[in-house]
CSV table of N, CA, C and O in Angstrom, one decimal:
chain,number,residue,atom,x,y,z
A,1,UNK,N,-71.6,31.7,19.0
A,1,UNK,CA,-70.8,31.6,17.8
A,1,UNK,C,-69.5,30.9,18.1
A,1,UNK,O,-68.8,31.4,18.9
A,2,UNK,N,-69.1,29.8,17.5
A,2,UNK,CA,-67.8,29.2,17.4
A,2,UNK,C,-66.7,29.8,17.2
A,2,UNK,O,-66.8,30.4,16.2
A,3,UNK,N,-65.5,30.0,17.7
A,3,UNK,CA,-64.2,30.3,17.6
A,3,UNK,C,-63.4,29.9,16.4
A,3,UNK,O,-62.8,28.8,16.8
A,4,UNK,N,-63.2,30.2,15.4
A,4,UNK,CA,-62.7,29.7,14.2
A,4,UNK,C,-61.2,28.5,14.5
A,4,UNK,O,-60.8,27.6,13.9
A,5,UNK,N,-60.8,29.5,15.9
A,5,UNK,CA,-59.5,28.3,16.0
A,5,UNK,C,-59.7,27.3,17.4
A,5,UNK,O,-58.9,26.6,18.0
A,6,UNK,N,-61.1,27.4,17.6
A,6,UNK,CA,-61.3,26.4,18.1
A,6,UNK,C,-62.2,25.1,17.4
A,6,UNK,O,-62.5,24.2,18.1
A,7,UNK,N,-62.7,25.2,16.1
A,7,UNK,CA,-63.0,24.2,15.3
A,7,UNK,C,-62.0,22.9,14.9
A,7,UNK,O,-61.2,23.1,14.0
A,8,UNK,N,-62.3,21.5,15.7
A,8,UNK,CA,-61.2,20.5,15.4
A,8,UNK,C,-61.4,19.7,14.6
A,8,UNK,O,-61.7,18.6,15.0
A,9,UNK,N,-61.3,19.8,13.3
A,9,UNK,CA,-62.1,19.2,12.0
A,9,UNK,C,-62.1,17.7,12.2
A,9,UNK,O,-63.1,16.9,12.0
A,10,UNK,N,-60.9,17.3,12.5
A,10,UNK,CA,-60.8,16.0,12.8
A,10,UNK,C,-62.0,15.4,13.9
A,10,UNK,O,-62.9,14.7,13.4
A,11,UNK,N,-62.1,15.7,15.1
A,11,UNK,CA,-62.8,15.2,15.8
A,11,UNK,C,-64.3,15.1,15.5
A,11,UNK,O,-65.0,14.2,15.9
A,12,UNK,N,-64.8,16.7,14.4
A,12,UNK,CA,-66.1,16.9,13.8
A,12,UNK,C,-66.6,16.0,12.9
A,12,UNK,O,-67.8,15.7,12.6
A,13,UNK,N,-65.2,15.4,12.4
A,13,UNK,CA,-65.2,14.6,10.6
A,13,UNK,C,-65.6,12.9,12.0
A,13,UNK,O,-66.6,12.3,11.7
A,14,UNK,N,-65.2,12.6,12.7
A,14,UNK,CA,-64.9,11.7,13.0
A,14,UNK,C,-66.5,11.0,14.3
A,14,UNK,O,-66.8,9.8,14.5
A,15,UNK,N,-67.1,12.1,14.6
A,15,UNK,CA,-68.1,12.0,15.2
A,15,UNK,C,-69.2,12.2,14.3
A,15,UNK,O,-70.2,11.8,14.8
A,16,UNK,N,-69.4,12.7,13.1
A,16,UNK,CA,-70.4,12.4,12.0
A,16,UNK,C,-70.1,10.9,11.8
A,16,UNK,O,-70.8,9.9,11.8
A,17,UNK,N,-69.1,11.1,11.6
A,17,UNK,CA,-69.1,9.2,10.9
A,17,UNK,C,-69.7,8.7,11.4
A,17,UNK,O,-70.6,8.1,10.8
A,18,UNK,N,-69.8,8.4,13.0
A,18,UNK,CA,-70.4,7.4,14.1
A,18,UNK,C,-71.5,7.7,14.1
A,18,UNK,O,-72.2,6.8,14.6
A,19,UNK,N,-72.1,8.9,13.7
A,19,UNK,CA,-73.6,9.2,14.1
A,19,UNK,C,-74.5,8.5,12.4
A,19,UNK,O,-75.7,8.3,12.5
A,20,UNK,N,-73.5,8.2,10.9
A,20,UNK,CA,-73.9,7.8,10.4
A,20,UNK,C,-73.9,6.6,10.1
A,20,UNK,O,-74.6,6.1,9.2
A,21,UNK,N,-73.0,5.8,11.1
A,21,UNK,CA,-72.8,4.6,11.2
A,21,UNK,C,-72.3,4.0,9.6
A,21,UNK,O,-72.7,3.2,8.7
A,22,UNK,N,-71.2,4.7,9.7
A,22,UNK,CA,-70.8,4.4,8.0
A,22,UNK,C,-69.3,3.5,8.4
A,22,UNK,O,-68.5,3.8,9.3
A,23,UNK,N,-69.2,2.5,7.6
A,23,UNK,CA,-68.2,1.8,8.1
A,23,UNK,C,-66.5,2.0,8.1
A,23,UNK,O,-66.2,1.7,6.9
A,24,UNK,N,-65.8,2.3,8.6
A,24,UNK,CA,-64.4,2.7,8.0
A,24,UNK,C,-63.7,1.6,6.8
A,24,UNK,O,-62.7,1.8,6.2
A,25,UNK,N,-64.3,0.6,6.6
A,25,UNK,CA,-64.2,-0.3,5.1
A,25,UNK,C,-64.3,0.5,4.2
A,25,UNK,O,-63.5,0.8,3.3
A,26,UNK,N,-65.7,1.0,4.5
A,26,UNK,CA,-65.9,1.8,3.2
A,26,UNK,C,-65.1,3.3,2.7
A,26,UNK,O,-65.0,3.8,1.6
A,27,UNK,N,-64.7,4.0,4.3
A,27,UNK,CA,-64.7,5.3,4.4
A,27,UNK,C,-63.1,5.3,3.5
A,27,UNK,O,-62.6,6.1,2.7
A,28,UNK,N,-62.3,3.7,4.1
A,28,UNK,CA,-60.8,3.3,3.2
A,28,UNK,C,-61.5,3.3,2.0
A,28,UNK,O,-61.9,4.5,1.9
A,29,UNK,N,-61.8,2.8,1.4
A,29,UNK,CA,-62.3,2.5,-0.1
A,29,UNK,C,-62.2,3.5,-0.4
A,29,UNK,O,-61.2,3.7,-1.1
A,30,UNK,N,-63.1,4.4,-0.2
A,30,UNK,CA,-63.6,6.0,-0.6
A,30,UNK,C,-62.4,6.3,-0.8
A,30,UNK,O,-61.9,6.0,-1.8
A,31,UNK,N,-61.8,6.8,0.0
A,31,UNK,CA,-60.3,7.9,0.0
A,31,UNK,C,-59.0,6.9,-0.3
A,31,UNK,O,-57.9,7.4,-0.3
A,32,UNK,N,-59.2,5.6,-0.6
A,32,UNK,CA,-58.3,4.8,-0.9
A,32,UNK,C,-56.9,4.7,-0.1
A,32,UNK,O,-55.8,4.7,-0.5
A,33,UNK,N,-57.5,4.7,1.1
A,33,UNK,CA,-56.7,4.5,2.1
A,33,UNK,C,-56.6,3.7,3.5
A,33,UNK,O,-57.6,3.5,4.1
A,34,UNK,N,-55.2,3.2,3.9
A,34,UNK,CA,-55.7,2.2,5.0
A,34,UNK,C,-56.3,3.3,6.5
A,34,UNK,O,-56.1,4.5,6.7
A,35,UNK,N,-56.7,2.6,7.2
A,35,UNK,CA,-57.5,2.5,8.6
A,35,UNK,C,-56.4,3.3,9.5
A,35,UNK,O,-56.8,4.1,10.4
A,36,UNK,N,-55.3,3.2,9.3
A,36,UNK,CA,-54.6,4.3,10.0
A,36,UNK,C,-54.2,5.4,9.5
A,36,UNK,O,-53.6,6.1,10.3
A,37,UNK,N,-54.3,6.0,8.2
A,37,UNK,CA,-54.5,7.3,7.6
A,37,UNK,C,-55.8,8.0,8.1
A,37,UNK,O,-56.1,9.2,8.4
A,38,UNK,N,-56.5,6.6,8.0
A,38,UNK,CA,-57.8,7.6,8.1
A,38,UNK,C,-58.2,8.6,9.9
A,38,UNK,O,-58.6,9.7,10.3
A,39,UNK,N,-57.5,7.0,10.6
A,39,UNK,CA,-57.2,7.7,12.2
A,39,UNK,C,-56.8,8.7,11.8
A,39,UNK,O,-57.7,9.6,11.6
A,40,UNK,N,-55.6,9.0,11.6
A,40,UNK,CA,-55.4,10.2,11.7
A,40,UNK,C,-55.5,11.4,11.4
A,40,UNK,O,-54.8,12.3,12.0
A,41,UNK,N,-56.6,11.7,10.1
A,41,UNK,CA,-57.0,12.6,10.0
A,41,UNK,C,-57.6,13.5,10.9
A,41,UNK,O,-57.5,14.8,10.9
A,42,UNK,N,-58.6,12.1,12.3
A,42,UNK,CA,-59.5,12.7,12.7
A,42,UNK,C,-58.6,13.1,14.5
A,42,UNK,O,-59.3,13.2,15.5
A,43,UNK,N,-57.1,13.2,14.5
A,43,UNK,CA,-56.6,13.8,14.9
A,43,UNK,C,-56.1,15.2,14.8
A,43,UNK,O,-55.6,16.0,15.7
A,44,UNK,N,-56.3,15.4,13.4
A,44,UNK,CA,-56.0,17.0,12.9
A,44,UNK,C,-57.0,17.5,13.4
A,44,UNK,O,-58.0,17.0,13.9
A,45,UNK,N,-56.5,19.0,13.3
A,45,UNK,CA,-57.3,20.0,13.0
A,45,UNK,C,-57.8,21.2,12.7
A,45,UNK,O,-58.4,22.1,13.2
A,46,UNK,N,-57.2,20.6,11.3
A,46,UNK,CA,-57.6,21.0,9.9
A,46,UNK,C,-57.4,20.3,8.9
A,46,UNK,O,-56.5,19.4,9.3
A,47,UNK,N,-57.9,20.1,7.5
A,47,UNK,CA,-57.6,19.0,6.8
A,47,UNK,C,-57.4,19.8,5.1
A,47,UNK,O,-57.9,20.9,4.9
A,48,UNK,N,-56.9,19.5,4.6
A,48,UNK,CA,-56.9,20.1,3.3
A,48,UNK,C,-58.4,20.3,2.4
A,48,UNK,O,-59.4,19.6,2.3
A,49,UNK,N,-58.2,21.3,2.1
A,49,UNK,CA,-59.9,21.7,1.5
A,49,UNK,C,-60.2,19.9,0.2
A,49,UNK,O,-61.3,19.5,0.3
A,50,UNK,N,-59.7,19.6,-0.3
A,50,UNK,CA,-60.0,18.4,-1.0
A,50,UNK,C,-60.2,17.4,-0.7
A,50,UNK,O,-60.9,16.6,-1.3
A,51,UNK,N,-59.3,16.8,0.8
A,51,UNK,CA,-59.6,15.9,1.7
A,51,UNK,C,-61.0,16.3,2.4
A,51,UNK,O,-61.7,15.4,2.7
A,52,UNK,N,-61.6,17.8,2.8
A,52,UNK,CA,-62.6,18.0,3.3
A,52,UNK,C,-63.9,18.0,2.4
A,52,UNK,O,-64.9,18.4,3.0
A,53,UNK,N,-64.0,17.6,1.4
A,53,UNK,CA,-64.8,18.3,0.2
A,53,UNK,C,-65.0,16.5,-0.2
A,53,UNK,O,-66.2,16.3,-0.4
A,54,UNK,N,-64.1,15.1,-0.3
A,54,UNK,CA,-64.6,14.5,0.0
A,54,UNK,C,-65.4,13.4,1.5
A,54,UNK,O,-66.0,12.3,1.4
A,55,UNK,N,-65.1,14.2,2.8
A,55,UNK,CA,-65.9,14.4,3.7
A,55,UNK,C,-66.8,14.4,3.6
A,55,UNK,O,-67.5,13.4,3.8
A,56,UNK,N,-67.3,15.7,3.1
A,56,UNK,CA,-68.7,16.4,3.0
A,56,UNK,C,-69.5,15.5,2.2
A,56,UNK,O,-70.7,15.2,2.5
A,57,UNK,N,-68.8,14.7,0.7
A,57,UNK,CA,-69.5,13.7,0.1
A,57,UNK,C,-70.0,12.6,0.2
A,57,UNK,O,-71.0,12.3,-0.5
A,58,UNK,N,-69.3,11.7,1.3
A,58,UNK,CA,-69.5,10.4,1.7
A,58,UNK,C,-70.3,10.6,3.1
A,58,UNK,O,-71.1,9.7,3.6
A,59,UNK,N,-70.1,11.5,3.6
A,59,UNK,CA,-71.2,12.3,5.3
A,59,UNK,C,-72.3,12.8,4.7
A,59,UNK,O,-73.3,13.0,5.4
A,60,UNK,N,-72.3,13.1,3.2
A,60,UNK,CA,-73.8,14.2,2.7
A,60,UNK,C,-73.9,15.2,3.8
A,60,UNK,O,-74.9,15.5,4.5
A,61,UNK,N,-72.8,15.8,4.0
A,61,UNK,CA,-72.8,17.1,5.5
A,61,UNK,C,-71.4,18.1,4.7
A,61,UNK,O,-70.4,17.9,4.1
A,62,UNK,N,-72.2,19.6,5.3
A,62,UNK,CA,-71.0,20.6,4.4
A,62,UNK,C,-70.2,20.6,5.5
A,62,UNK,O,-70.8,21.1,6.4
A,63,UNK,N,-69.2,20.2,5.7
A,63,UNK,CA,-68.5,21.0,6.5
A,63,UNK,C,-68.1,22.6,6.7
A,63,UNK,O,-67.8,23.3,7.7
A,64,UNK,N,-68.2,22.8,5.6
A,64,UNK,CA,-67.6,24.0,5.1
A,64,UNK,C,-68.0,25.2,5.7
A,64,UNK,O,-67.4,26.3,5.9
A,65,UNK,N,-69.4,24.7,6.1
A,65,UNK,CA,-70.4,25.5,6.8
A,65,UNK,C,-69.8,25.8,8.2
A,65,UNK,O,-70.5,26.6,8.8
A,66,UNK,N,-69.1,25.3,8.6
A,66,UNK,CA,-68.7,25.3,9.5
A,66,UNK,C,-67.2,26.7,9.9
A,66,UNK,O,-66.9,27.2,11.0
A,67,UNK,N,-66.8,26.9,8.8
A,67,UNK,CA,-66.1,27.9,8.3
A,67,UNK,C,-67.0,29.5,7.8
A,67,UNK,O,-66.9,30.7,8.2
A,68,UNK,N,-67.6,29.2,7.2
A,68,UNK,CA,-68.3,30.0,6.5
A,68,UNK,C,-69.3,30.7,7.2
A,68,UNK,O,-69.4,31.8,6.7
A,69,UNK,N,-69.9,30.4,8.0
A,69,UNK,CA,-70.8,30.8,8.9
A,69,UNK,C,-70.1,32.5,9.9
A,69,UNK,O,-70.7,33.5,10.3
A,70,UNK,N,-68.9,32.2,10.0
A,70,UNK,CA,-68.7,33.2,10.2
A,70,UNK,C,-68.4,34.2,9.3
A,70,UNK,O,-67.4,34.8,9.7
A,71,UNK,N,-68.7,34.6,8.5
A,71,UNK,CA,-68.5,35.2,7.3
A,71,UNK,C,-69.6,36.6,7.5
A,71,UNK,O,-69.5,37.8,7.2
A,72,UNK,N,-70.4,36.0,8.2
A,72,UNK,CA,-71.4,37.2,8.4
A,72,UNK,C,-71.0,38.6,9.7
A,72,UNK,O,-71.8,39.5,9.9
């Protein structure tokens, strides 16, 4: 089971991307932002549930699940 504070959202948000090969053109587009906002998101680690929530939209991946899982 994962450590809740060792989940680095950024680095998780930032290695889906690559595995979906989605381009950071579009990922700016999406969130309407330039290429170094978006860097640094995936420096956090944590991101605001709204900024995470369109994550989860443009990856088709919950993050959330990633939280929630320990719930049990």
């Amino acid at each position: 089971m994962t450590n809740l504070k060792n989940i680095h959202i950024g680095t998780l948000v930032e290695t889906k991307l690559k595995e979906e090969k989605i381009s950071i053109e579009r990922v700016c587009a999406f969130f309407k932002l330039d290429t170094q906002e978006i860097f640094q998101m995936f420096k956090q680690d944590s991101l605001e549930t709204e900024i995470l929530l369109k994550w989860c939209k443009i990856l088709e991946y919950d993050f959330f699940r990633l939280y929630s899982q320990h719930l049990k």
